[in-house]
């Protein structure tokens, strides 16, 4: 396999990392400017044989729950494509995730439709990848990794919140039976430990209120908010996050989370970028946002790799 690289995209910049021997090494960062895009194009030219994974952590995203009939194959794909077009009319970066089948006789399937809605943010980076004929394995968003993180941590709540901090932002995910149902991203106004603690408390409560208003959670139904944080922030977080009858808090040590996820370099603070980046490279989820056309270079790379493998076997034979 050729060199593997990860591109981490936020609202302000793109960071390129190399994945080698199970460890990530940051290589370069590119800001969203003509100069940054030119540097990124040069970076791609210097790494023509690499395979790239793109992970985005942006606020412009949409989630929509749907129920479709029990279908298979092309019929299922066609109805999901139609539902995506109805829910996100102009979005091109879309995906659908199965939430399981209902237990009724019809066995209808529940799905979560998701979209990255700010096409202008992605367009210049994807254009550079296409111009370089780079092998793009997929486009992922950080919320898609939340279920995997919970499985790694052994958390199997019926319903829960998962809150993490990265990129001067607070990511809030709502999961049912280990599957993502909704996510939102809000700015982190103060990056001090006290500011993070207050952000965890206020954003968890706002998220819970929103879920109740949308009838995703019953008004009196207890739910736990899991907060991933460094040990040096635990006292401040526990002081700010007071349990109520319906919302309780549990602080997860980020170093313990990193070890369970196989991260070799432990995080020095509460920011979770390294945990999610390692999760993606070690266990990329099946659901991703790139189209077949955007992954054309990757498909060609797969064909070349298969042919080379056949050639090696024939030579050994």
mmCIF file of C-alpha atoms in Angstrom:
data_model
loop_
_atom_site.group_PDB
_atom_site.id
_atom_site.type_symbol
_atom_site.label_atom_id
_atom_site.label_comp_id
_atom_site.label_asym_id
_atom_site.label_seq_id
_atom_site.Cartn_x
_atom_site.Cartn_y
_atom_site.Cartn_z
ATOM 1 C CA UNK A 1 0.000 0.000 0.000
ATOM 2 C CA UNK A 2 1.199 3.496 -0.813
ATOM 3 C CA UNK A 3 1.799 6.155 1.836
ATOM 4 C CA UNK A 4 -1.379 7.052 3.729
ATOM 5 C CA UNK A 5 -2.151 10.650 4.595
ATOM 6 C CA UNK A 6 -4.983 12.357 6.435
ATOM 7 C CA UNK A 7 -6.336 15.808 5.664
ATOM 8 C CA UNK A 8 -8.079 17.507 8.595
ATOM 9 C CA UNK A 9 -10.347 20.340 7.469
ATOM 10 C CA UNK A 10 -11.813 23.053 9.694
ATOM 11 C CA UNK A 11 -13.480 26.358 8.877
ATOM 12 C CA UNK A 12 -10.118 28.158 8.679
ATOM 13 C CA UNK A 13 -7.460 25.718 7.513
ATOM 14 C CA UNK A 14 -6.510 22.256 6.321
ATOM 15 C CA UNK A 15 -3.849 20.221 8.138
ATOM 16 C CA UNK A 16 -2.035 17.326 6.461
ATOM 17 C CA UNK A 17 -0.714 14.377 8.480
ATOM 18 C CA UNK A 18 1.106 11.188 7.544
ATOM 19 C CA UNK A 19 0.047 7.834 8.959
ATOM 20 C CA UNK A 20 3.005 5.478 9.337
ATOM 21 C CA UNK A 21 3.535 2.436 11.567
ATOM 22 C CA UNK A 22 0.304 3.170 13.422
ATOM 23 C CA UNK A 23 1.215 6.750 14.326
ATOM 24 C CA UNK A 24 0.220 10.148 12.928
ATOM 25 C CA UNK A 25 2.763 12.854 12.193
ATOM 26 C CA UNK A 26 1.631 16.374 11.302
ATOM 27 C CA UNK A 27 3.360 17.571 8.134
ATOM 28 C CA UNK A 28 1.916 20.917 6.984
ATOM 29 C CA UNK A 29 -1.013 23.290 7.477
ATOM 30 C CA UNK A 30 -2.641 25.381 4.753
ATOM 31 C CA UNK A 31 -4.879 28.374 5.323
ATOM 32 C CA UNK A 32 -7.924 29.142 3.179
ATOM 33 C CA UNK A 33 -6.240 31.678 0.878
ATOM 34 C CA UNK A 34 -4.756 31.690 -2.637
ATOM 35 C CA UNK A 35 -1.308 31.187 -1.136
ATOM 36 C CA UNK A 36 -2.501 28.332 1.070
ATOM 37 C CA UNK A 37 -4.199 26.596 -1.835
ATOM 38 C CA UNK A 38 -1.079 26.974 -3.972
ATOM 39 C CA UNK A 39 1.016 25.416 -1.198
ATOM 40 C CA UNK A 40 -1.484 22.564 -0.925
ATOM 41 C CA UNK A 41 -1.286 21.909 -4.663
ATOM 42 C CA UNK A 42 2.502 21.753 -4.349
ATOM 43 C CA UNK A 43 2.174 19.368 -1.404
ATOM 44 C CA UNK A 44 -0.026 17.046 -3.485
ATOM 45 C CA UNK A 45 2.481 17.146 -6.347
ATOM 46 C CA UNK A 46 5.208 16.077 -3.927
ATOM 47 C CA UNK A 47 3.164 13.055 -2.784
ATOM 48 C CA UNK A 48 1.658 11.592 -5.988
ATOM 49 C CA UNK A 49 1.512 7.999 -4.726
ATOM 50 C CA UNK A 50 -0.249 8.736 -1.436
ATOM 51 C CA UNK A 51 -3.808 7.772 -0.518
ATOM 52 C CA UNK A 52 -5.747 10.536 1.247
ATOM 53 C CA UNK A 53 -8.557 10.519 3.800
ATOM 54 C CA UNK A 54 -10.323 13.841 4.482
ATOM 55 C CA UNK A 55 -11.867 14.455 7.922
ATOM 56 C CA UNK A 56 -13.978 17.592 8.388
ATOM 57 C CA UNK A 57 -15.061 19.276 11.606
ATOM 58 C CA UNK A 58 -17.434 22.042 10.514
ATOM 59 C CA UNK A 59 -20.668 23.547 11.773
ATOM 60 C CA UNK A 60 -22.414 23.657 8.385
ATOM 61 C CA UNK A 61 -23.952 20.205 8.419
ATOM 62 C CA UNK A 62 -27.435 18.736 8.393
ATOM 63 C CA UNK A 63 -29.049 15.658 9.941
ATOM 64 C CA UNK A 64 -32.489 14.267 9.177
ATOM 65 C CA UNK A 65 -34.178 11.089 10.429
ATOM 66 C CA UNK A 66 -36.316 9.107 7.983
ATOM 67 C CA UNK A 67 -38.170 5.800 7.778
ATOM 68 C CA UNK A 68 -38.157 3.871 4.501
ATOM 69 C CA UNK A 69 -39.779 0.569 3.474
ATOM 70 C CA UNK A 70 -37.872 -2.686 3.797
ATOM 71 C CA UNK A 71 -35.884 -2.770 0.545
ATOM 72 C CA UNK A 72 -32.607 -4.146 -0.809
ATOM 73 C CA UNK A 73 -30.104 -3.344 -3.532
ATOM 74 C CA UNK A 74 -30.901 -0.824 -6.240
ATOM 75 C CA UNK A 75 -34.420 -0.111 -4.930
ATOM 76 C CA UNK A 76 -33.073 0.862 -1.518
ATOM 77 C CA UNK A 77 -30.324 3.008 -3.058
ATOM 78 C CA UNK A 78 -32.859 4.793 -5.262
ATOM 79 C CA UNK A 79 -35.220 5.725 -2.424
ATOM 80 C CA UNK A 80 -32.302 6.899 -0.234
ATOM 81 C CA UNK A 81 -31.025 9.082 -3.105
ATOM 82 C CA UNK A 82 -34.493 10.580 -3.453
ATOM 83 C CA UNK A 83 -34.784 11.237 0.276
ATOM 84 C CA UNK A 84 -31.359 12.894 0.327
ATOM 85 C CA UNK A 85 -32.372 15.152 -2.553
ATOM 86 C CA UNK A 86 -35.548 16.149 -0.726
ATOM 87 C CA UNK A 87 -33.826 16.799 2.609
ATOM 88 C CA UNK A 88 -30.722 18.553 1.249
ATOM 89 C CA UNK A 89 -31.735 19.959 -2.123
ATOM 90 C CA UNK A 90 -28.474 21.567 -3.260
ATOM 91 C CA UNK A 91 -25.944 19.583 -1.204
ATOM 92 C CA UNK A 92 -23.548 17.259 -3.027
ATOM 93 C CA UNK A 93 -21.686 15.850 -0.014
ATOM 94 C CA UNK A 94 -24.319 13.547 1.475
ATOM 95 C CA UNK A 95 -24.570 10.118 3.064
ATOM 96 C CA UNK A 96 -27.070 7.850 4.807
ATOM 97 C CA UNK A 97 -26.592 5.646 7.856
ATOM 98 C CA UNK A 98 -28.895 2.779 8.783
ATOM 99 C CA UNK A 99 -30.280 2.924 12.319
ATOM 100 C CA UNK A 100 -31.798 -0.545 12.152
ATOM 101 C CA UNK A 101 -35.151 -2.073 11.249
ATOM 102 C CA UNK A 102 -38.378 -1.729 13.177
ATOM 103 C CA UNK A 103 -39.793 -4.843 14.813
ATOM 104 C CA UNK A 104 -43.191 -4.544 13.166
ATOM 105 C CA UNK A 105 -44.307 -6.927 10.426
ATOM 106 C CA UNK A 106 -43.300 -4.401 7.756
ATOM 107 C CA UNK A 107 -39.735 -4.187 9.109
ATOM 108 C CA UNK A 108 -39.374 -0.573 7.949
ATOM 109 C CA UNK A 109 -35.825 0.748 8.142
ATOM 110 C CA UNK A 110 -34.839 3.865 10.052
ATOM 111 C CA UNK A 111 -32.053 5.863 8.483
ATOM 112 C CA UNK A 112 -30.184 9.045 9.321
ATOM 113 C CA UNK A 113 -29.546 11.318 6.361
ATOM 114 C CA UNK A 114 -26.517 13.596 6.714
ATOM 115 C CA UNK A 115 -24.975 16.339 4.582
ATOM 116 C CA UNK A 116 -22.046 18.746 4.627
ATOM 117 C CA UNK A 117 -23.883 21.825 3.435
ATOM 118 C CA UNK A 118 -21.132 24.437 2.923
ATOM 119 C CA UNK A 119 -19.943 23.435 -0.534
ATOM 120 C CA UNK A 120 -17.864 26.612 -0.908
ATOM 121 C CA UNK A 121 -15.644 25.498 1.989
ATOM 122 C CA UNK A 122 -14.843 22.142 0.416
ATOM 123 C CA UNK A 123 -14.716 23.162 -3.255
ATOM 124 C CA UNK A 124 -11.146 24.572 -3.506
ATOM 125 C CA UNK A 125 -9.579 21.686 -1.584
ATOM 126 C CA UNK A 126 -11.488 19.049 -3.566
ATOM 127 C CA UNK A 127 -10.621 20.842 -6.804
ATOM 128 C CA UNK A 128 -6.929 20.679 -5.909
ATOM 129 C CA UNK A 129 -7.222 16.955 -5.161
ATOM 130 C CA UNK A 130 -9.002 16.353 -8.474
ATOM 131 C CA UNK A 131 -6.447 18.389 -10.456
ATOM 132 C CA UNK A 132 -3.641 16.367 -8.891
ATOM 133 C CA UNK A 133 -5.528 13.117 -9.659
ATOM 134 C CA UNK A 134 -4.987 12.205 -6.008
ATOM 135 C CA UNK A 135 -6.371 8.972 -4.583
ATOM 136 C CA UNK A 136 -9.112 10.231 -2.234
ATOM 137 C CA UNK A 137 -10.396 7.291 -0.161
ATOM 138 C CA UNK A 138 -13.293 9.241 1.340
ATOM 139 C CA UNK A 139 -14.663 12.371 2.975
ATOM 140 C CA UNK A 140 -15.703 11.941 6.600
ATOM 141 C CA UNK A 141 -17.070 14.202 9.305
ATOM 142 C CA UNK A 142 -16.068 14.066 12.938
ATOM 143 C CA UNK A 143 -19.570 13.084 14.213
ATOM 144 C CA UNK A 144 -19.410 9.854 12.186
ATOM 145 C CA UNK A 145 -16.612 8.711 14.507
ATOM 146 C CA UNK A 146 -18.596 9.255 17.725
ATOM 147 C CA UNK A 147 -20.206 5.770 17.677
ATOM 148 C CA UNK A 148 -16.797 4.155 17.199
ATOM 149 C CA UNK A 149 -15.364 6.106 20.142
ATOM 150 C CA UNK A 150 -18.200 4.933 22.403
ATOM 151 C CA UNK A 151 -17.622 1.320 21.369
ATOM 152 C CA UNK A 152 -13.917 1.624 22.105
ATOM 153 C CA UNK A 153 -14.781 2.985 25.552
ATOM 154 C CA UNK A 154 -17.362 0.278 26.250
ATOM 155 C CA UNK A 155 -20.269 2.727 26.673
ATOM 156 C CA UNK A 156 -23.581 1.153 25.703
ATOM 157 C CA UNK A 157 -26.219 3.546 27.068
ATOM 158 C CA UNK A 158 -29.696 3.454 25.539
ATOM 159 C CA UNK A 159 -29.377 7.226 25.001
ATOM 160 C CA UNK A 160 -26.486 9.559 25.756
ATOM 161 C CA UNK A 161 -24.642 12.715 24.811
ATOM 162 C CA UNK A 162 -20.940 12.805 23.919
ATOM 163 C CA UNK A 163 -19.188 16.168 24.178
ATOM 164 C CA UNK A 164 -15.635 16.852 23.020
ATOM 165 C CA UNK A 165 -13.487 19.928 22.450
ATOM 166 C CA UNK A 166 -11.314 20.568 19.396
ATOM 167 C CA UNK A 167 -10.430 23.462 17.072
ATOM 168 C CA UNK A 168 -11.740 26.123 19.466
ATOM 169 C CA UNK A 169 -15.139 24.438 19.283
ATOM 170 C CA UNK A 170 -17.400 22.151 21.288
ATOM 171 C CA UNK A 171 -18.816 19.138 19.461
ATOM 172 C CA UNK A 172 -22.062 17.696 20.880
ATOM 173 C CA UNK A 173 -23.330 14.324 19.663
ATOM 174 C CA UNK A 174 -26.586 12.564 20.524
ATOM 175 C CA UNK A 175 -26.551 8.779 20.232
ATOM 176 C CA UNK A 176 -29.174 6.078 20.676
ATOM 177 C CA UNK A 177 -28.081 2.470 21.163
ATOM 178 C CA UNK A 178 -24.600 3.412 20.023
ATOM 179 C CA UNK A 179 -25.722 5.068 16.762
ATOM 180 C CA UNK A 180 -25.497 8.749 15.904
ATOM 181 C CA UNK A 181 -28.830 10.565 15.584
ATOM 182 C CA UNK A 182 -27.797 14.221 15.725
ATOM 183 C CA UNK A 183 -24.741 16.440 16.163
ATOM 184 C CA UNK A 184 -23.971 20.137 16.440
ATOM 185 C CA UNK A 185 -20.839 22.285 16.687
ATOM 186 C CA UNK A 186 -20.578 25.542 18.638
ATOM 187 C CA UNK A 187 -17.634 27.931 19.143
ATOM 188 C CA UNK A 188 -15.513 27.726 22.269
ATOM 189 C CA UNK A 189 -15.372 31.351 23.351
ATOM 190 C CA UNK A 190 -12.824 30.850 26.153
ATOM 191 C CA UNK A 191 -10.081 28.245 25.891
ATOM 192 C CA UNK A 192 -9.100 28.343 29.565
ATOM 193 C CA UNK A 193 -9.926 25.368 31.781
ATOM 194 C CA UNK A 194 -12.709 27.370 33.415
ATOM 195 C CA UNK A 195 -14.037 28.365 29.983
ATOM 196 C CA UNK A 196 -14.049 24.755 28.807
ATOM 197 C CA UNK A 197 -15.833 23.635 31.963
ATOM 198 C CA UNK A 198 -18.512 26.279 31.535
ATOM 199 C CA UNK A 199 -18.892 25.406 27.848
ATOM 200 C CA UNK A 200 -19.410 21.725 28.656
ATOM 201 C CA UNK A 201 -22.151 22.617 31.151
ATOM 202 C CA UNK A 202 -24.027 25.172 29.050
ATOM 203 C CA UNK A 203 -23.809 23.320 25.724
ATOM 204 C CA UNK A 204 -24.926 20.012 27.230
ATOM 205 C CA UNK A 205 -27.977 21.699 28.721
ATOM 206 C CA UNK A 206 -28.796 23.480 25.441
ATOM 207 C CA UNK A 207 -28.418 20.227 23.531
ATOM 208 C CA UNK A 208 -30.713 18.434 25.974
ATOM 209 C CA UNK A 209 -33.336 21.171 25.703
ATOM 210 C CA UNK A 210 -33.184 20.968 21.901
ATOM 211 C CA UNK A 211 -33.624 17.187 21.918
ATOM 212 C CA UNK A 212 -36.641 17.529 24.214
ATOM 213 C CA UNK A 213 -38.158 20.219 21.974
ATOM 214 C CA UNK A 214 -37.734 17.933 18.950
ATOM 215 C CA UNK A 215 -39.227 15.009 20.907
ATOM 216 C CA UNK A 216 -36.099 12.955 20.407
ATOM 217 C CA UNK A 217 -35.895 12.634 24.192
ATOM 218 C CA UNK A 218 -38.860 12.540 26.569
ATOM 219 C CA UNK A 219 -39.157 15.526 28.893
ATOM 220 C CA UNK A 220 -38.622 13.525 32.091
ATOM 221 C CA UNK A 221 -36.259 10.936 30.621
ATOM 222 C CA UNK A 222 -32.830 10.777 32.347
ATOM 223 C CA UNK A 223 -29.804 11.010 30.054
ATOM 224 C CA UNK A 224 -26.050 11.070 30.657
ATOM 225 C CA UNK A 225 -23.657 13.532 29.039
ATOM 226 C CA UNK A 226 -20.155 12.071 28.666
ATOM 227 C CA UNK A 227 -17.459 14.753 28.634
ATOM 228 C CA UNK A 228 -13.981 13.899 27.310
ATOM 229 C CA UNK A 229 -11.412 15.987 29.197
ATOM 230 C CA UNK A 230 -7.876 15.992 30.574
ATOM 231 C CA UNK A 231 -7.319 15.102 34.203
ATOM 232 C CA UNK A 232 -6.164 18.637 35.002
ATOM 233 C CA UNK A 233 -9.607 19.943 34.024
ATOM 234 C CA UNK A 234 -11.698 17.380 35.924
ATOM 235 C CA UNK A 235 -12.145 19.423 39.110
ATOM 236 C CA UNK A 236 -13.290 22.534 37.236
ATOM 237 C CA UNK A 237 -15.666 20.526 35.043
ATOM 238 C CA UNK A 238 -17.222 18.656 37.955
ATOM 239 C CA UNK A 239 -17.688 21.974 39.730
ATOM 240 C CA UNK A 240 -19.460 23.547 36.725
ATOM 241 C CA UNK A 241 -21.513 20.536 35.629
ATOM 242 C CA UNK A 242 -24.154 19.887 38.274
ATOM 243 C CA UNK A 243 -26.424 16.876 37.805
ATOM 244 C CA UNK A 244 -30.187 17.363 37.551
ATOM 245 C CA UNK A 245 -33.116 14.951 37.537
ATOM 246 C CA UNK A 246 -32.900 14.528 33.768
ATOM 247 C CA UNK A 247 -29.279 15.344 32.870
ATOM 248 C CA UNK A 248 -26.244 13.851 34.583
ATOM 249 C CA UNK A 249 -22.559 14.288 33.725
ATOM 250 C CA UNK A 250 -19.672 11.815 33.533
ATOM 251 C CA UNK A 251 -16.103 12.967 32.862
ATOM 252 C CA UNK A 252 -13.985 10.616 30.719
ATOM 253 C CA UNK A 253 -10.220 10.960 31.062
ATOM 254 C CA UNK A 254 -8.820 11.779 27.633
ATOM 255 C CA UNK A 255 -5.578 9.859 28.217
ATOM 256 C CA UNK A 256 -7.555 6.710 29.060
ATOM 257 C CA UNK A 257 -9.695 7.258 25.952
ATOM 258 C CA UNK A 258 -6.579 7.680 23.826
ATOM 259 C CA UNK A 259 -5.031 4.456 25.139
ATOM 260 C CA UNK A 260 -8.216 2.480 24.453
ATOM 261 C CA UNK A 261 -8.261 3.887 20.919
ATOM 262 C CA UNK A 262 -4.637 2.931 20.334
ATOM 263 C CA UNK A 263 -3.283 6.496 20.190
ATOM 264 C CA UNK A 264 0.481 6.374 20.737
ATOM 265 C CA UNK A 265 1.060 10.039 21.593
ATOM 266 C CA UNK A 266 -1.258 10.932 24.463
ATOM 267 C CA UNK A 267 -3.031 14.321 24.341
ATOM 268 C CA UNK A 268 -1.490 17.015 26.508
ATOM 269 C CA UNK A 269 -4.796 18.782 27.154
ATOM 270 C CA UNK A 270 -8.566 18.413 26.642
ATOM 271 C CA UNK A 271 -8.519 18.821 22.848
ATOM 272 C CA UNK A 272 -9.508 15.604 21.073
ATOM 273 C CA UNK A 273 -8.192 16.055 17.525
ATOM 274 C CA UNK A 274 -5.554 13.351 17.840
ATOM 275 C CA UNK A 275 -8.052 10.804 19.179
ATOM 276 C CA UNK A 276 -10.453 11.242 16.255
ATOM 277 C CA UNK A 277 -7.678 11.332 13.655
ATOM 278 C CA UNK A 278 -6.259 8.044 14.910
ATOM 279 C CA UNK A 279 -9.749 6.513 15.042
ATOM 280 C CA UNK A 280 -10.352 7.364 11.406
ATOM 281 C CA UNK A 281 -7.076 5.950 10.153
ATOM 282 C CA UNK A 282 -7.359 2.763 12.202
ATOM 283 C CA UNK A 283 -11.101 2.128 11.664
ATOM 284 C CA UNK A 284 -12.642 4.272 8.901
ATOM 285 C CA UNK A 285 -16.462 4.031 9.030
ATOM 286 C CA UNK A 286 -18.354 2.726 6.014
ATOM 287 C CA UNK A 287 -20.438 5.888 5.697
ATOM 288 C CA UNK A 288 -18.662 8.793 4.007
ATOM 289 C CA UNK A 289 -19.611 11.809 1.869
ATOM 290 C CA UNK A 290 -17.478 11.569 -1.285
ATOM 291 C CA UNK A 291 -19.085 10.589 -4.596
ATOM 292 C CA UNK A 292 -17.758 7.877 -6.894
ATOM 293 C CA UNK A 293 -16.421 10.580 -9.194
ATOM 294 C CA UNK A 294 -14.471 12.209 -6.352
ATOM 295 C CA UNK A 295 -13.071 8.780 -5.438
ATOM 296 C CA UNK A 296 -12.133 7.896 -9.027
ATOM 297 C CA UNK A 297 -8.413 8.191 -8.314
ATOM 298 C CA UNK A 298 -8.806 5.884 -5.317
ATOM 299 C CA UNK A 299 -10.637 3.278 -7.397
ATOM 300 C CA UNK A 300 -7.829 3.372 -9.956
ATOM 301 C CA UNK A 301 -5.321 2.947 -7.148
ATOM 302 C CA UNK A 302 -7.236 -0.120 -5.915
ATOM 303 C CA UNK A 303 -7.139 -1.646 -9.404
ATOM 304 C CA UNK A 304 -3.404 -0.989 -9.749
ATOM 305 C CA UNK A 305 -2.759 -2.463 -6.290
ATOM 306 C CA UNK A 306 -4.758 -5.586 -7.163
ATOM 307 C CA UNK A 307 -2.873 -6.038 -10.461
ATOM 308 C CA UNK A 308 0.457 -5.607 -8.711
ATOM 309 C CA UNK A 309 -0.602 -8.200 -6.153
ATOM 310 C CA UNK A 310 -1.515 -10.661 -8.890
ATOM 311 C CA UNK A 311 1.826 -10.031 -10.540
ATOM 312 C CA UNK A 312 3.722 -10.728 -7.327
ATOM 313 C CA UNK A 313 1.798 -13.975 -6.773
ATOM 314 C CA UNK A 314 2.476 -15.058 -10.361
ATOM 315 C CA UNK A 315 6.165 -14.269 -9.991
ATOM 316 C CA UNK A 316 6.406 -16.249 -6.765
ATOM 317 C CA UNK A 317 4.532 -19.115 -8.416
#
